[in-house]
Amino acid sequence: MDGRGSRDAFPKRSGPGGKDNRPRLLRFENCRDLTFSGLTYKNPAFWGIHLVDCKDVHVTAVTLQMRDNNTNNDGFDFDGCENVLLENSQIHSHDDAICLKSSKNPCRNIVVRNCNVSSTTSPLKFGASSSGGFIDVDVSNCHFFDCPMGGIKLQIVDGGRMENVNISRIVMDNVGSPIFIRLGNRGRIYDKNTYTGTADPSGGKPEGAQVGTIKGVRISDVVANVTIQPRGESVTPKDFAKAGPIMIAGIPGHRVEDVVLENITVSYPGKGTNEDAKRAVPEDETRYPEQFFFGPLPAWGAYIRHAKNVEFRNVEMELRSSDERQKIVLDDVQGFVER
């Protein structure tokens, strides 16, 4: 299935009044008993396969080729879906490859296994739309590669709860920041179309939803090779920030809780400076969540802030070149254990 959604045929924001009216390749709403099997989907103008409030979905042996066609080319977007099995598939996307959203209802009982995934943005992302939450999710036996903006991203920023998330047996090659867990307060309630871009957040205010929760995340048996991947001829601070450490961050008064990282091996590029080590990291409570928005962090291995009961079990982090920053930095953290 070829969407033929090239930049020339479907320019960004070319609709009336500058609206971005590019079509998705496929969109299903409130559907049940869906099966996707044995096909290749490619070249969407906008998102690829978008499922909203669907139940009992099986995706197996499909190929998504959506990496170099247009912009915002997500692979799979599961928004408020239940009982989903995604397995044995090849997913290559420009934007988020496997993306769980919950604009209204929770994503619940989601299984992802045996997939080969690349993305210029993220191979696996929960959020940012999160008002319904993410409950009972299991991701295993996947290969993520060539993902310069990061690996695993778990986010609650519009309310909702994240509970019982298990991610295991993941290999990540040539990726940016390997793990990003973020509890924020954008507070979107989805009653209007509001800007979600990357402007200076200094004057931003929450949009009305209550702050959500992240409790009970377990990530185990992961091997990751983090690399700096410049877009131009030289490495910019933005390029460097994209290849940052593990980051687990809540906001003042709202902590990320009960996170276990076990049997994790990460190789980092190093090259952090003494100036990086002294940086004050902004809170950015209301901003759209991307790790590199925080800039270079004062740790090269893991930066943890506003968190409770975080446990590192057999987490090995190494450098390929020198770095002036600390290996692990803790800020407003209760109950951190490293075994």
mmCIF file of N, CA, C and O in Angstrom, residues 182 184-186 188 195-207 251 279 281-295 305:
data_model
loop_
_atom_site.group_PDB
_atom_site.id
_atom_site.type_symbol
_atom_site.label_atom_id
_atom_site.label_comp_id
_atom_site.label_asym_id
_atom_site.label_seq_id
_atom_site.Cartn_x
_atom_site.Cartn_y
_atom_site.Cartn_z
ATOM 1 N N ARG A 182 9.665 10.508 31.668
ATOM 2 C CA ARG A 182 9.323 11.899 31.977
ATOM 3 C C ARG A 182 7.896 12.035 32.483
ATOM 4 O O ARG A 182 6.943 11.641 31.804
ATOM 5 N N GLY A 184 5.577 15.133 33.368
ATOM 6 C CA GLY A 184 5.513 16.580 33.236
ATOM 7 C C GLY A 184 4.107 17.105 33.460
ATOM 8 O O GLY A 184 3.207 16.384 33.899
ATOM 9 N N ASN A 185 3.906 18.379 33.132
ATOM 10 C CA ASN A 185 2.610 19.019 33.383
ATOM 11 C C ASN A 185 2.245 19.968 32.247
ATOM 12 O O ASN A 185 1.975 21.139 32.467
ATOM 13 N N ARG A 186 2.234 19.446 31.023
ATOM 14 C CA ARG A 186 1.652 20.212 29.934
ATOM 15 C C ARG A 186 0.150 20.368 30.169
ATOM 16 O O ARG A 186 -0.436 21.416 29.914
ATOM 17 N N ARG A 188 -2.613 18.974 28.764
ATOM 18 C CA ARG A 188 -3.541 19.122 27.639
ATOM 19 C C ARG A 188 -4.828 18.340 27.887
ATOM 20 O O ARG A 188 -4.821 17.191 28.326
ATOM 21 N N TYR A 195 -0.806 24.601 20.045
ATOM 22 C CA TYR A 195 0.546 24.408 19.533
ATOM 23 C C TYR A 195 1.343 23.501 20.462
ATOM 24 O O TYR A 195 1.293 23.647 21.684
ATOM 25 N N THR A 196 2.087 22.564 19.891
ATOM 26 C CA THR A 196 2.872 21.640 20.699
ATOM 27 C C THR A 196 4.352 21.690 20.350
ATOM 28 O O THR A 196 5.081 20.750 20.581
ATOM 29 N N GLY A 197 4.804 22.784 19.779
ATOM 30 C CA GLY A 197 6.160 22.835 19.254
ATOM 31 C C GLY A 197 7.223 23.046 20.299
ATOM 32 O O GLY A 197 7.038 22.807 21.488
ATOM 33 N N THR A 198 8.367 23.556 19.859
ATOM 34 C CA THR A 198 9.556 23.604 20.697
ATOM 35 C C THR A 198 9.960 25.030 21.049
ATOM 36 O O THR A 198 11.122 25.318 21.252
ATOM 37 N N ALA A 199 8.992 25.930 21.119
ATOM 38 C CA ALA A 199 9.315 27.312 21.463
ATOM 39 C C ALA A 199 9.785 27.419 22.910
ATOM 40 O O ALA A 199 9.598 26.521 23.725
ATOM 41 N N ASP A 200 10.388 28.560 23.253
ATOM 42 C CA ASP A 200 10.847 28.799 24.618
ATOM 43 C C ASP A 200 9.679 28.618 25.586
ATOM 44 O O ASP A 200 8.662 29.308 25.477
ATOM 45 N N PRO A 201 9.804 27.705 26.559
ATOM 46 C CA PRO A 201 8.682 27.409 27.442
ATOM 47 C C PRO A 201 8.599 28.306 28.673
ATOM 48 O O PRO A 201 7.794 28.058 29.558
ATOM 49 N N SER A 202 9.408 29.345 28.753
ATOM 50 C CA SER A 202 9.515 30.110 29.993
ATOM 51 C C SER A 202 8.183 30.707 30.441
ATOM 52 O O SER A 202 7.932 30.869 31.627
ATOM 53 N N GLY A 203 7.306 31.045 29.476
ATOM 54 C CA GLY A 203 6.017 31.607 29.854
ATOM 55 C C GLY A 203 4.882 30.620 29.769
ATOM 56 O O GLY A 203 3.716 31.005 29.883
ATOM 57 N N GLY A 204 5.199 29.346 29.570
ATOM 58 C CA GLY A 204 4.157 28.348 29.402
ATOM 59 C C GLY A 204 3.403 28.063 30.689
ATOM 60 O O GLY A 204 3.961 28.112 31.776
ATOM 61 N N LYS A 205 2.131 27.752 30.553
ATOM 62 C CA LYS A 205 1.302 27.386 31.697
ATOM 63 C C LYS A 205 0.600 26.071 31.408
ATOM 64 O O LYS A 205 0.261 25.773 30.259
ATOM 65 N N PRO A 206 0.346 25.243 32.443
ATOM 66 C CA PRO A 206 -0.415 24.015 32.221
ATOM 67 C C PRO A 206 -1.782 24.333 31.624
ATOM 68 O O PRO A 206 -2.377 25.378 31.909
ATOM 69 N N GLU A 207 -2.292 23.409 30.804
ATOM 70 C CA GLU A 207 -3.515 23.666 30.064
ATOM 71 C C GLU A 207 -4.776 23.159 30.757
ATOM 72 O O GLU A 207 -5.861 23.251 30.190
ATOM 73 N N ILE A 251 8.606 16.319 38.257
ATOM 74 C CA ILE A 251 8.609 17.761 38.479
ATOM 75 C C ILE A 251 8.447 18.007 39.972
ATOM 76 O O ILE A 251 8.075 17.092 40.719
ATOM 77 N N ARG A 279 26.160 22.698 34.539
ATOM 78 C CA ARG A 279 24.926 23.286 34.025
ATOM 79 C C ARG A 279 23.764 23.113 34.995
ATOM 80 O O ARG A 279 23.574 22.056 35.595
ATOM 81 N N VAL A 281 19.967 22.532 35.122
ATOM 82 C CA VAL A 281 19.014 21.928 34.182
ATOM 83 C C VAL A 281 17.636 22.549 34.402
ATOM 84 O O VAL A 281 17.111 22.529 35.507
ATOM 85 N N PRO A 282 17.012 23.116 33.360
ATOM 86 C CA PRO A 282 15.690 23.721 33.528
ATOM 87 C C PRO A 282 14.642 22.663 33.853
ATOM 88 O O PRO A 282 14.764 21.501 33.462
ATOM 89 N N GLU A 283 13.582 23.067 34.555
ATOM 90 C CA GLU A 283 12.487 22.147 34.861
ATOM 91 C C GLU A 283 11.622 21.871 33.637
ATOM 92 O O GLU A 283 11.191 20.743 33.420
ATOM 93 N N ASP A 284 11.330 22.893 32.845
ATOM 94 C CA ASP A 284 10.522 22.730 31.624
ATOM 95 C C ASP A 284 9.259 21.910 31.887
ATOM 96 O O ASP A 284 8.930 20.988 31.145
ATOM 97 N N GLU A 285 8.511 22.279 32.931
ATOM 98 C CA GLU A 285 7.376 21.466 33.367
ATOM 99 C C GLU A 285 6.294 21.340 32.319
ATOM 100 O O GLU A 285 5.648 20.294 32.185
ATOM 101 N N THR A 286 6.050 22.396 31.539
ATOM 102 C CA THR A 286 4.911 22.408 30.631
ATOM 103 C C THR A 286 5.294 22.156 29.183
ATOM 104 O O THR A 286 4.435 22.152 28.310
ATOM 105 N N ARG A 287 6.546 21.948 28.934
ATOM 106 C CA ARG A 287 7.016 21.854 27.557
ATOM 107 C C ARG A 287 6.764 20.467 26.969
ATOM 108 O O ARG A 287 6.741 19.463 27.676
ATOM 109 N N TYR A 288 6.594 20.413 25.655
ATOM 110 C CA TYR A 288 6.536 19.129 24.962
ATOM 111 C C TYR A 288 7.795 18.334 25.317
ATOM 112 O O TYR A 288 8.895 18.862 25.301
ATOM 113 N N PRO A 289 7.646 17.046 25.629
ATOM 114 C CA PRO A 289 8.780 16.314 26.220
ATOM 115 C C PRO A 289 9.720 15.672 25.200
ATOM 116 O O PRO A 289 9.401 14.679 24.568
ATOM 117 N N GLU A 290 10.868 16.259 25.033
ATOM 118 C CA GLU A 290 11.996 15.613 24.368
ATOM 119 C C GLU A 290 13.213 15.814 25.264
ATOM 120 O O GLU A 290 13.430 16.912 25.793
ATOM 121 N N GLN A 291 14.012 14.788 25.423
ATOM 122 C CA GLN A 291 15.120 14.887 26.357
ATOM 123 C C GLN A 291 16.114 15.972 25.954
ATOM 124 O O GLN A 291 16.614 16.722 26.803
ATOM 125 N N PHE A 292 16.397 16.107 24.666
ATOM 126 C CA PHE A 292 17.440 17.054 24.269
ATOM 127 C C PHE A 292 17.024 18.497 24.502
ATOM 128 O O PHE A 292 17.872 19.394 24.504
ATOM 129 N N PHE A 293 15.694 18.764 24.730
ATOM 130 C CA PHE A 293 15.270 20.118 25.067
ATOM 131 C C PHE A 293 15.925 20.612 26.356
ATOM 132 O O PHE A 293 16.070 21.819 26.563
ATOM 133 N N PHE A 294 16.310 19.693 27.242
ATOM 134 C CA PHE A 294 16.952 20.080 28.505
ATOM 135 C C PHE A 294 18.405 20.494 28.305
ATOM 136 O O PHE A 294 19.031 21.003 29.229
ATOM 137 N N GLY A 295 18.938 20.255 27.110
ATOM 138 C CA GLY A 295 20.329 20.582 26.843
ATOM 139 C C GLY A 295 21.262 19.511 27.386
ATOM 140 O O GLY A 295 20.829 18.502 27.945
ATOM 141 N N ARG A 305 15.946 12.969 38.620
ATOM 142 C CA ARG A 305 15.465 14.118 39.377
ATOM 143 C C ARG A 305 13.976 13.944 39.704
ATOM 144 O O ARG A 305 13.212 13.451 38.878
#
